[in-house]
mmCIF file of C-alpha atoms in Angstrom:
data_model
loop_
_atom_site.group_PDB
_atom_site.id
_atom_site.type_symbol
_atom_site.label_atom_id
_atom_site.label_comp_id
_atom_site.label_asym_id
_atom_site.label_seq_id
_atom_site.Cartn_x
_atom_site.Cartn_y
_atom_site.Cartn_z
ATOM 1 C CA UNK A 1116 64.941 41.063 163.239
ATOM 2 C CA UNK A 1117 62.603 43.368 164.507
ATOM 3 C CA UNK A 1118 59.433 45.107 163.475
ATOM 4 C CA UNK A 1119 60.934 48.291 164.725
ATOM 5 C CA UNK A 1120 64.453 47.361 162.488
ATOM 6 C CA UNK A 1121 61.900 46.174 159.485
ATOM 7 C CA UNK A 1122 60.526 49.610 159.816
ATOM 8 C CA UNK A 1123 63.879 51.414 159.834
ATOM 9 C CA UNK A 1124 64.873 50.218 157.295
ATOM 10 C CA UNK A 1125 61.695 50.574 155.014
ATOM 11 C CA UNK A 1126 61.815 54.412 156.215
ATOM 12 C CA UNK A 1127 65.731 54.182 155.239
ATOM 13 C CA UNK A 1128 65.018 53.314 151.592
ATOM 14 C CA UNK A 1129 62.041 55.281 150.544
ATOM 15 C CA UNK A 1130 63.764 58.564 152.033
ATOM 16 C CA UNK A 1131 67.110 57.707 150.809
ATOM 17 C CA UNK A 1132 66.126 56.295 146.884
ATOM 18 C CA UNK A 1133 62.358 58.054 147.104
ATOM 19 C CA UNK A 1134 62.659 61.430 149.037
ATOM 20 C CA UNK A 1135 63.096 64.005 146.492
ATOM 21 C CA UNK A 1136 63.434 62.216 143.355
ATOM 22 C CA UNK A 1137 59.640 61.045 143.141
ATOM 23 C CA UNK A 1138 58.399 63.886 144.003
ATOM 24 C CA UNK A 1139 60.378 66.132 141.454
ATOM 25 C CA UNK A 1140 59.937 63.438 138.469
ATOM 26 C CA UNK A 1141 56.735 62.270 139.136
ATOM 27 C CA UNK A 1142 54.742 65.042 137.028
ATOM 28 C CA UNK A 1143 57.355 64.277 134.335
ATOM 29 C CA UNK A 1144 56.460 60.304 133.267
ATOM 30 C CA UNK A 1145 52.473 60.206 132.356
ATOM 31 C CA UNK A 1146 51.200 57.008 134.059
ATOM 32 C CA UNK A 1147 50.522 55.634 130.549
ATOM 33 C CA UNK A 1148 54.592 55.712 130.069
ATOM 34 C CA UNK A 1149 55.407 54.277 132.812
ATOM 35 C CA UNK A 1150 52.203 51.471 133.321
ATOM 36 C CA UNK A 1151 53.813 48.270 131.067
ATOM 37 C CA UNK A 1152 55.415 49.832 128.303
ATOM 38 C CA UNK A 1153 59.393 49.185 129.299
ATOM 39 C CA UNK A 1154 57.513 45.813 129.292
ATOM 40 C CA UNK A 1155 56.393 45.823 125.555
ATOM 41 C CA UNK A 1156 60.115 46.744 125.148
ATOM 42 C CA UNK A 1157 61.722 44.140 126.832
ATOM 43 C CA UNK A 1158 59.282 41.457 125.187
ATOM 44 C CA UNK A 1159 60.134 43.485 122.001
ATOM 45 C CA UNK A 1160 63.553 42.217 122.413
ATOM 46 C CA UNK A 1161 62.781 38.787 123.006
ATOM 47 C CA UNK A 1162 60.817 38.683 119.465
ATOM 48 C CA UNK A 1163 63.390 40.339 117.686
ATOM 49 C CA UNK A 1164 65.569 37.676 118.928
ATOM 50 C CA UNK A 1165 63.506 34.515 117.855
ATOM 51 C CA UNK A 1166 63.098 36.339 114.338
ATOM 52 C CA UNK A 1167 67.135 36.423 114.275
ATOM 53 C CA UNK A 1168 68.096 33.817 115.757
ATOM 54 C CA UNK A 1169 65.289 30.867 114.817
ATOM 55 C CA UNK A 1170 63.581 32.250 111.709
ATOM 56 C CA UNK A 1171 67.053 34.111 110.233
ATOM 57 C CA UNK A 1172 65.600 37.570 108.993
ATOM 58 C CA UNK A 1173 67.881 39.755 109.119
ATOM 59 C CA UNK A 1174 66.372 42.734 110.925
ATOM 60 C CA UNK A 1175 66.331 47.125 109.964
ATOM 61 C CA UNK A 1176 65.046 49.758 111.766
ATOM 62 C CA UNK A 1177 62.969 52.087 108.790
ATOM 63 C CA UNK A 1178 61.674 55.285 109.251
ATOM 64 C CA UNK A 1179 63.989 56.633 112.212
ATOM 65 C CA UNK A 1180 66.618 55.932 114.121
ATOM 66 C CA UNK A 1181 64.806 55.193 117.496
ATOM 67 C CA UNK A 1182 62.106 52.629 118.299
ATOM 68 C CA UNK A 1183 59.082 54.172 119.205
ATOM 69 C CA UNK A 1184 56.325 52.645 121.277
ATOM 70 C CA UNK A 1185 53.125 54.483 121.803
ATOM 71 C CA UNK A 1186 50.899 55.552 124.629
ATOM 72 C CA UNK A 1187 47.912 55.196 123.263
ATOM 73 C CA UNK A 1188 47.021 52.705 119.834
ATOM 74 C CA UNK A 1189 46.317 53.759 116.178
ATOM 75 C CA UNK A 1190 46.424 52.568 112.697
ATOM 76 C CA UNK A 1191 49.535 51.997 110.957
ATOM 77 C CA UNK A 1192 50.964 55.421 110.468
ATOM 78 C CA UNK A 1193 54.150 55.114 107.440
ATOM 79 C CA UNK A 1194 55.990 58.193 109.431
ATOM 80 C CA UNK A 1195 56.521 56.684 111.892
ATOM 81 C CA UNK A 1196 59.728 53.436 112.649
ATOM 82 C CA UNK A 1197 58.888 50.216 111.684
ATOM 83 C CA UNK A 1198 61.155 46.996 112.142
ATOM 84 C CA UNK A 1199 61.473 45.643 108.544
ATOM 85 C CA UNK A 1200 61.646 41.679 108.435
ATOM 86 C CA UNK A 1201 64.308 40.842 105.105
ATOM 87 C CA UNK A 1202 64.993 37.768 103.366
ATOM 88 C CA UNK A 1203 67.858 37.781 100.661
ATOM 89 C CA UNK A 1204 68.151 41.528 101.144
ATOM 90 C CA UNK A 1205 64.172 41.549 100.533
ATOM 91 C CA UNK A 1206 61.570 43.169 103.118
ATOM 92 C CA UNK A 1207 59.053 40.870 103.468
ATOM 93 C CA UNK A 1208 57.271 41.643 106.390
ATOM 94 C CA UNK A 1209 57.089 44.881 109.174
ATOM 95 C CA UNK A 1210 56.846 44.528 112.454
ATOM 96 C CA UNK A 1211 54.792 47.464 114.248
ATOM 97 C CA UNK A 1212 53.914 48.704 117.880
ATOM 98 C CA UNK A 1213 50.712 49.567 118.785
ATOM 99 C CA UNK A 1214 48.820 48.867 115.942
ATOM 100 C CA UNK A 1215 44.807 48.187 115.676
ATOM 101 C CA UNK A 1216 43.874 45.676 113.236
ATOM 102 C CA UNK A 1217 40.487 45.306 111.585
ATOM 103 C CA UNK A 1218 38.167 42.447 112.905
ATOM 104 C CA UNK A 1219 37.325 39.447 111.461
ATOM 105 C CA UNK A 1220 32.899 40.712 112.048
ATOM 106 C CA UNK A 1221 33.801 43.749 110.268
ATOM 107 C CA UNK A 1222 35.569 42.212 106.899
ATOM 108 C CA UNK A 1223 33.133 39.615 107.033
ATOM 109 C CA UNK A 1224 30.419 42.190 107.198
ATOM 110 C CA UNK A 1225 32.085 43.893 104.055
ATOM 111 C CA UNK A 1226 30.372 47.566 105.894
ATOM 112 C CA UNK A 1227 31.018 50.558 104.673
ATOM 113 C CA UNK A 1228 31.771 52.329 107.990
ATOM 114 C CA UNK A 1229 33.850 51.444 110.935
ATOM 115 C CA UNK A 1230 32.508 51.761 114.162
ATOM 116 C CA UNK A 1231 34.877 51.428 117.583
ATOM 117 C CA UNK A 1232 34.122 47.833 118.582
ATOM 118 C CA UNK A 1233 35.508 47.131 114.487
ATOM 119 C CA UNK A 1234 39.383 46.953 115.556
ATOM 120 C CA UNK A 1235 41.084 46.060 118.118
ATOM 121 C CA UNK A 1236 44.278 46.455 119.338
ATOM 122 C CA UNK A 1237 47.889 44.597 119.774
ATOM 123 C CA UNK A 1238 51.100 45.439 121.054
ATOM 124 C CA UNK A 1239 53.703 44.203 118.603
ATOM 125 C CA UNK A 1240 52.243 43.155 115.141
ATOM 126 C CA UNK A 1241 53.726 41.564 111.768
ATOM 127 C CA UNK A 1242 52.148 42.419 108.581
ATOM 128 C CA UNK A 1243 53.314 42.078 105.225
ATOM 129 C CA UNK A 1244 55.394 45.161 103.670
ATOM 130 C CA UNK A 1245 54.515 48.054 102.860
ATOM 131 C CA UNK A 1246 50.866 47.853 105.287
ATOM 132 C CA UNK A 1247 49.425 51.196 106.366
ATOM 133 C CA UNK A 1248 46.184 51.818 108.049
ATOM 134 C CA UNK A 1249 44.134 49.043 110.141
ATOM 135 C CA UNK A 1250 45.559 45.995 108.655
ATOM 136 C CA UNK A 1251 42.684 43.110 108.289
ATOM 137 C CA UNK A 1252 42.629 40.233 109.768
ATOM 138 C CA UNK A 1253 43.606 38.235 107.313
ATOM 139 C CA UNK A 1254 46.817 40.216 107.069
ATOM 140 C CA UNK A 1255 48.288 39.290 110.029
ATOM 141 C CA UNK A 1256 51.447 36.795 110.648
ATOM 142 C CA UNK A 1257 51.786 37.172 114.096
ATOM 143 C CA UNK A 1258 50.564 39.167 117.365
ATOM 144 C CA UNK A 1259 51.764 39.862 120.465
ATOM 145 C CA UNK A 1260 49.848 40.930 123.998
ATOM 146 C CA UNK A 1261 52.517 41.859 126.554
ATOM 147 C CA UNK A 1262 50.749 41.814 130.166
ATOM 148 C CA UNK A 1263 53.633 43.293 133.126
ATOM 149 C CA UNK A 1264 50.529 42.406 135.777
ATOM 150 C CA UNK A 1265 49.313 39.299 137.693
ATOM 151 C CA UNK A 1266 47.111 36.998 134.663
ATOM 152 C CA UNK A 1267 43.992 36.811 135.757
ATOM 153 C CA UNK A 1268 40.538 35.187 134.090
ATOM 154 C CA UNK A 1269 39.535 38.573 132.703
ATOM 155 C CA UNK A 1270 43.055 38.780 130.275
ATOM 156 C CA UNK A 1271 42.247 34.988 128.995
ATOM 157 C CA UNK A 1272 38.746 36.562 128.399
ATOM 158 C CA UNK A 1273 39.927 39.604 126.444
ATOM 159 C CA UNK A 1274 42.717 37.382 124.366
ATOM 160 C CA UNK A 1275 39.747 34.782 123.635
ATOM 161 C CA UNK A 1276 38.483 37.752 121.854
ATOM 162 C CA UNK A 1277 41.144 38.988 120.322
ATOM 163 C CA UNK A 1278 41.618 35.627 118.699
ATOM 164 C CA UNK A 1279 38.169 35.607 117.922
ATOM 165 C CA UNK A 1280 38.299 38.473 115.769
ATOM 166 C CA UNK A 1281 41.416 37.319 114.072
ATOM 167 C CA UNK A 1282 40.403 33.831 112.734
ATOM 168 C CA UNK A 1283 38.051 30.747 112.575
ATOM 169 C CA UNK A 1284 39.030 27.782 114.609
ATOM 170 C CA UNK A 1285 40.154 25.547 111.849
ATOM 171 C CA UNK A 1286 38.023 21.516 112.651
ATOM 172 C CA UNK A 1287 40.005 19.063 115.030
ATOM 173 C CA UNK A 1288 42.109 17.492 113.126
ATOM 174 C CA UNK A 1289 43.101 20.679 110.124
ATOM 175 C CA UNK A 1290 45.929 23.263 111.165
ATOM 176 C CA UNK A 1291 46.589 25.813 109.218
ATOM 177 C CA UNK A 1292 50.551 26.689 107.983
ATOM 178 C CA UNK A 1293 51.664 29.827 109.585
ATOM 179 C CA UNK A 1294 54.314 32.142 108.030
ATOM 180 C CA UNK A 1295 57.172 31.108 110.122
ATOM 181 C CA UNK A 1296 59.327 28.352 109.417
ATOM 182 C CA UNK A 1297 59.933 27.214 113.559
ATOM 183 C CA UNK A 1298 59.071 30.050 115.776
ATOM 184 C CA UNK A 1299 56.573 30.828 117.020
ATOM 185 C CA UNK A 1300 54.769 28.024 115.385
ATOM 186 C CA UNK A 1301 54.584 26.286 112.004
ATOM 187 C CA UNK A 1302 51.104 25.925 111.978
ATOM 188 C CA UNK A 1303 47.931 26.654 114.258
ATOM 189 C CA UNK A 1304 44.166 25.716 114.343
ATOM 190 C CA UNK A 1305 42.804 28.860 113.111
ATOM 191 C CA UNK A 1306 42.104 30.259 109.833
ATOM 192 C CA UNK A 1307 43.759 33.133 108.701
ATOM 193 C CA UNK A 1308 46.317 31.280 110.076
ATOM 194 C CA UNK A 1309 48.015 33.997 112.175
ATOM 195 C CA UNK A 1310 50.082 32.974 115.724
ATOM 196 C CA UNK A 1311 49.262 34.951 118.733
ATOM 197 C CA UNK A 1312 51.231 35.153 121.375
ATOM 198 C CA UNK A 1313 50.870 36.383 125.181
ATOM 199 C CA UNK A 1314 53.937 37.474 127.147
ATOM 200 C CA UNK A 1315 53.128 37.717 131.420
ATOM 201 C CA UNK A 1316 55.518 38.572 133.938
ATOM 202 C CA UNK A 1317 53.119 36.073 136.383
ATOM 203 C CA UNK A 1318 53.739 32.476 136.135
ATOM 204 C CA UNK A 1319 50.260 31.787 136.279
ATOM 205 C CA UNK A 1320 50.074 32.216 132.962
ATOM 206 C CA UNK A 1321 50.521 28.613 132.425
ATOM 207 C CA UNK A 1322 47.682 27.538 133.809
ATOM 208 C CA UNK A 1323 45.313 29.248 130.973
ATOM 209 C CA UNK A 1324 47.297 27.569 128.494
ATOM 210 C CA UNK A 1325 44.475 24.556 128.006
ATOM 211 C CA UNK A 1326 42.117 26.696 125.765
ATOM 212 C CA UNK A 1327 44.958 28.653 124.020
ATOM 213 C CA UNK A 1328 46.142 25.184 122.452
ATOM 214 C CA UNK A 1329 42.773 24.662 121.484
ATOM 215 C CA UNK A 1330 42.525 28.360 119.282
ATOM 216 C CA UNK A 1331 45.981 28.591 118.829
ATOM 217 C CA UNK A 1332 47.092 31.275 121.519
ATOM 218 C CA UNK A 1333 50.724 30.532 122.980
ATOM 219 C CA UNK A 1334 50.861 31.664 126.701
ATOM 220 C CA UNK A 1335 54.764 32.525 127.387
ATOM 221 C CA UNK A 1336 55.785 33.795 131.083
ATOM 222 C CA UNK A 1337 58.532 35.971 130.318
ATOM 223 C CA UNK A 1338 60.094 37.742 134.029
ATOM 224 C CA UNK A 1339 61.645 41.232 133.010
ATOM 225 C CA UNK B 899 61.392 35.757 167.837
ATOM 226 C CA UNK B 900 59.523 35.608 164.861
ATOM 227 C CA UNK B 901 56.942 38.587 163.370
ATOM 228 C CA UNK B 902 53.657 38.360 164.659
ATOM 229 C CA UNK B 903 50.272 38.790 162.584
ATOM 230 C CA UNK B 904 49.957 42.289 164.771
ATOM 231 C CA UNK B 905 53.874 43.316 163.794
ATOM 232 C CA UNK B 906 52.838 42.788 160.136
ATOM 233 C CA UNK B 907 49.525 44.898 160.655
ATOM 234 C CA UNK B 908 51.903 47.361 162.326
ATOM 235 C CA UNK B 909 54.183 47.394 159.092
ATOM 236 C CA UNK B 910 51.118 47.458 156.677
ATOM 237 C CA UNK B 911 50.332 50.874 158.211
ATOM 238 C CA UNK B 912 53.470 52.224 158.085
ATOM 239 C CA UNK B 913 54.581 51.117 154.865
ATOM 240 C CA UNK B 914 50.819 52.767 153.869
ATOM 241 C CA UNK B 915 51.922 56.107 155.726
ATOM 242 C CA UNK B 916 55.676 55.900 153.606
ATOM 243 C CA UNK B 917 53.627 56.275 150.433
ATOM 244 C CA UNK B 918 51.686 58.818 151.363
ATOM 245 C CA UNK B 919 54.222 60.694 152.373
ATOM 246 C CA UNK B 920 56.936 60.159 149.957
ATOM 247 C CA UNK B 921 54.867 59.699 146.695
ATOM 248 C CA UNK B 922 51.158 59.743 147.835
ATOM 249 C CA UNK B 923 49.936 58.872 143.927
ATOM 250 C CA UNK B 924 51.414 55.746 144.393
ATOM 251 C CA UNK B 925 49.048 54.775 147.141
ATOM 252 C CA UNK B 926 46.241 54.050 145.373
ATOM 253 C CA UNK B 927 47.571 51.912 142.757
ATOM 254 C CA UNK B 928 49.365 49.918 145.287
ATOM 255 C CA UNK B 929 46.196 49.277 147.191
ATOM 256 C CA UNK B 930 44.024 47.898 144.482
ATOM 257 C CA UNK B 931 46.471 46.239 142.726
ATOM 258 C CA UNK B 932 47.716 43.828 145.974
ATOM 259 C CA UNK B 933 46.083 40.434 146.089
ATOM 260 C CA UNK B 934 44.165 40.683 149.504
ATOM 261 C CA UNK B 935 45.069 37.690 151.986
ATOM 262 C CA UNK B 936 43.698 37.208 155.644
ATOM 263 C CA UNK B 937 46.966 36.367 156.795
ATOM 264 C CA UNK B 938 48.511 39.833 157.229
ATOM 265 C CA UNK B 939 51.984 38.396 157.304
ATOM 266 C CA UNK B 940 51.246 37.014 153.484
ATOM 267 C CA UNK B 941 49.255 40.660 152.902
ATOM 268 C CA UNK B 942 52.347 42.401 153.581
ATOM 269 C CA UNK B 943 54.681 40.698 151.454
ATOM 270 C CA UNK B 944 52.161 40.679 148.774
ATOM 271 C CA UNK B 945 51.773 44.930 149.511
ATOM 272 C CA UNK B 946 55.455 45.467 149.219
ATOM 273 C CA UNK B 947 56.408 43.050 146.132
ATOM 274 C CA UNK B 948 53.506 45.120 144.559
ATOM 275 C CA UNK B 949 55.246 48.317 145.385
ATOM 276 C CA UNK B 950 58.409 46.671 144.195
ATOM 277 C CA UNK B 951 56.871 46.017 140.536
ATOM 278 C CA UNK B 952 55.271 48.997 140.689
ATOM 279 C CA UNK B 953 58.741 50.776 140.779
ATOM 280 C CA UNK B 954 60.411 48.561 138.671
ATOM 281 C CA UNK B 955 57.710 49.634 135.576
ATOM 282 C CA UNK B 956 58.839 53.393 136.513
ATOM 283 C CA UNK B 957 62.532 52.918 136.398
ATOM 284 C CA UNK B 958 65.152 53.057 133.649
ATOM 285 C CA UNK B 959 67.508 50.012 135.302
ATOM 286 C CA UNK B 960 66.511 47.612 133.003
ATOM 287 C CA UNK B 961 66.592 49.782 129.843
ATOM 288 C CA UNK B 962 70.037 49.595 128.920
ATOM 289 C CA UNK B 963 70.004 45.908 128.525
ATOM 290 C CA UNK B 964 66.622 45.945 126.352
ATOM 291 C CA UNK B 965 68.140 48.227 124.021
ATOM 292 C CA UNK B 966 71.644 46.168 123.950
ATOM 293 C CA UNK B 967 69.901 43.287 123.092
ATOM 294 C CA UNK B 968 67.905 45.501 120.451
ATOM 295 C CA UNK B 969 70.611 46.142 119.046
ATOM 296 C CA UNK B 970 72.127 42.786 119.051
ATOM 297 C CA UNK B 971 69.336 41.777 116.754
ATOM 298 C CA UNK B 972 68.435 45.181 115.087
ATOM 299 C CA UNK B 973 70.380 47.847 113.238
ATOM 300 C CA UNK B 974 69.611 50.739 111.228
ATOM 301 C CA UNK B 975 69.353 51.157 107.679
ATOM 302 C CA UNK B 976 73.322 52.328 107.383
ATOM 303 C CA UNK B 977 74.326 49.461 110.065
ATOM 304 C CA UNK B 978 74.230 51.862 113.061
ATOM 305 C CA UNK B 979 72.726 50.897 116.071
ATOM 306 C CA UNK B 980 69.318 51.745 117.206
ATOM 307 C CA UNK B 981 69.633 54.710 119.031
ATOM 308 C CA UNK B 982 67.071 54.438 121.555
ATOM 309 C CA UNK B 983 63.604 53.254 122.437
ATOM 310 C CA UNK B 984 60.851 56.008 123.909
ATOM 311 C CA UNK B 985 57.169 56.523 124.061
ATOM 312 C CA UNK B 986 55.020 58.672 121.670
ATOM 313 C CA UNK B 987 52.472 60.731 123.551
ATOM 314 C CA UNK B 988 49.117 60.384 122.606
ATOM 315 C CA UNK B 989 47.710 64.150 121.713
ATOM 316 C CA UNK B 990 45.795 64.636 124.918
ATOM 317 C CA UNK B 991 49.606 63.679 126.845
ATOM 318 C CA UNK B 992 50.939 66.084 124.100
ATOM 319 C CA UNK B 993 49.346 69.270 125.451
ATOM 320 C CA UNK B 994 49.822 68.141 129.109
ATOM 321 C CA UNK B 995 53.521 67.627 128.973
ATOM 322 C CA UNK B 996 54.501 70.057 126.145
ATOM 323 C CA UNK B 997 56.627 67.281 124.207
ATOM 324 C CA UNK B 998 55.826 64.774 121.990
ATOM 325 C CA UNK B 999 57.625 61.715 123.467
ATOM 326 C CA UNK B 1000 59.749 60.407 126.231
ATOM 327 C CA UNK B 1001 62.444 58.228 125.864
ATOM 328 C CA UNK B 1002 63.158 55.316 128.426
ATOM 329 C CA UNK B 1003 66.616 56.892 129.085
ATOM 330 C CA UNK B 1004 64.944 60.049 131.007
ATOM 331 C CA UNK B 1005 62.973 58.032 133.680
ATOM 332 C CA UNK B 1006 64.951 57.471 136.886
ATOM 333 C CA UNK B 1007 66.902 54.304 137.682
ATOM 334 C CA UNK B 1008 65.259 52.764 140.909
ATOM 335 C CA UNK B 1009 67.443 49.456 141.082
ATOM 336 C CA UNK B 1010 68.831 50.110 144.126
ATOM 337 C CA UNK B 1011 65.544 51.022 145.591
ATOM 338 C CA UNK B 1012 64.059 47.580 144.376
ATOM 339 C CA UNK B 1013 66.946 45.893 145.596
ATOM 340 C CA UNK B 1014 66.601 47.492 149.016
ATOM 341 C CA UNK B 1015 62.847 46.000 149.021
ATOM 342 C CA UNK B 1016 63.729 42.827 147.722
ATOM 343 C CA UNK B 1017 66.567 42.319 150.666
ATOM 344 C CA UNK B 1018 63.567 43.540 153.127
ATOM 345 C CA UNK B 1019 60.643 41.250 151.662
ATOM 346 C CA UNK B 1020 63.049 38.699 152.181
ATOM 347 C CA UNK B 1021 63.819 39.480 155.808
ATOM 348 C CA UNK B 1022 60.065 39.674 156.080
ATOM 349 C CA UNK B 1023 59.655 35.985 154.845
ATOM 350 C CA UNK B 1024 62.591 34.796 157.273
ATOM 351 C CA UNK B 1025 61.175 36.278 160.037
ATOM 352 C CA UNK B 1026 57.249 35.605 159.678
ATOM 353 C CA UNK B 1027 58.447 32.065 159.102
ATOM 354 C CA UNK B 1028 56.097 32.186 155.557
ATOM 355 C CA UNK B 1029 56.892 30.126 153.009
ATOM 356 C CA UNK B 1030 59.215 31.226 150.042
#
């Protein structure tokens, strides 16, 4: 094959699937929409899945009849759905989208006010029923970054800090039990004991796996 | 006989002058987000699986089986099935787009563009002998 057939055909599909299509939907989908969130919902379905099928809640939709992700983080807000974890007909836990958390500086600082470096955000958290506002630290069974990019250094970085904020690294040879009977872990090195989990579309993600066993961060490369 | 380096530098440009003409915003993105390589064979392939997960973030062809599988695992609080999954706006998107979400359902379904790239990126490989 040619370059002149390579660049027939190139032409061919963006003015056949492309040519008017972009242009006339483009102003429609902000870039926020469209920049990793059908992402958070496919690793959305994964979770739900391990919470069925490994851990056996049996899973409800509250508050509305669609899930609904968010463009931009916030505190817990009760209006809005929530994916209710149940046990024996019991709602034990919530699971949440785009939800900030409160840092482990700030509780431990027991301060009055909350400035912007005091939370932090993650895209699919579990907290304990009935949780509204900026959950603490402490609060937290489980939370999950979803990353639709290449991984690169500056991601381990951020997620270093994330787990930083959520617990203590628990000494060498103490693990704290998590909430979960197999996935995504029984226990982990860190105290609150949450898990924390990072879903990447790049199989690179492996290779930062080395200090995530050390904190307790699970590194899963999940193709969409 | 196989792609040269200066038939892939060729292609670079042109695949550069398809986004600007058919959806110039994409440009940018594209650029900064492709892994730069000296070989411009590699670059090339790199540029257009970029453009290729760029596209696949903006389309709706994977959405029905995310919400199946929802729905597999979730249902409402009367045993219905979830009815969909969308996107709240954040207040600033609110005034822009006059609405206060958008569901996954209304984007456009670009699978048969991606699959059009994916058959070409592959052609590309063949013929610049790369590596898979």
């Amino acid at each position: 094959m040619t370059r002149n057939q390579i660049h027939r055909q190139l032409q061919e599909a963006f003015r056949r699937y492309l040519g008017v299509s972009t242009r006339a939907t483009q102003g429609l989908v902000p870039q926020s929409v469209s920049a990793g969130k059908l992402y958070e919902a496919h690793v959305l379905s994964r979770v739900v899945e391990h919470l069925v099928d490994d851990e056996g809640y049996v899973l409800t939709l509250a508050g509305g009849t669609k899930l609904q992700l968010k463009s931009s983080p916030g505190p817990i807000n009760r209006a809005y759905p929530r994916i209710e974890l149940r046990r024996s007909g019991i709602c034990v836990a919530e699971l949440w989208t785009d939800v900030e958390f409160m840092a482990l500086s700030y509780c431990r600082r027991q301060a009055l006010t909350v400035t912007k470096g005091d939370y932090h955000e993650l895209d699919i958290l579990i907290v304990p029923s009935g949780a509204a506002g900026r959950p603490q630290c402490d609060a937290i069974w489980l939370g999950v970054e979803c990353k639709n990019t290449g991984y690169e250094k500056v991601l381990l970085k951020e997620i270093l800090g994330i787990r930083r904020e959520l617990s203590f690294v628990t000494p060498p040879d103490r693990q704290e039990r998590t909430q979960f009977r197999y996935w995504p872990r029984t226990t982990v090195p860190a105290t609150p004991a949450s898990c924390l989990l990072v879903y990447s579309t790049d199989a690179s993600v492996a290779e930062y796996a080395a200090p995530g066993n050390m904190f307790g961060i699970d590194f899963i490369h999940e193709p969409m | 006989m196989p792609l040269s380096r200066q038939d892939c530098v060729e292609l670079v440009r042109q695949v550069e002058g398809l986004l600007r003409e058919y959806d110039p915003g994409s440009l940018e993105p594209v650029l900064e987000s492709t892994e730069h390589y000296n070989d411009p064979r590699r670059y090339l392939v790199e540029m257009l699986r970029t453009i290729r997960h760029l596209y696949a973030e903006r389309s709706s062809g994977m959405y029905g089986s995310i919400l199946d599988t929802v729905n597999r695992f979730v249902r409402l609080e009367d045993g219905s099935p979830v009815r969909g999954i969308s996107v709240t706006l954040s207040p600033a998107e609110r005034e822009i787009y006059e609405r206060e979400e958008i569901s996954f359902a209304e984007m456009p379904d670009r699978s048969e563009f991606l699959e059009a790239l994916e058959r070409i990126i592959a052609d590309i490989i063949h013929e610049s002998e790369l590596p898979q």
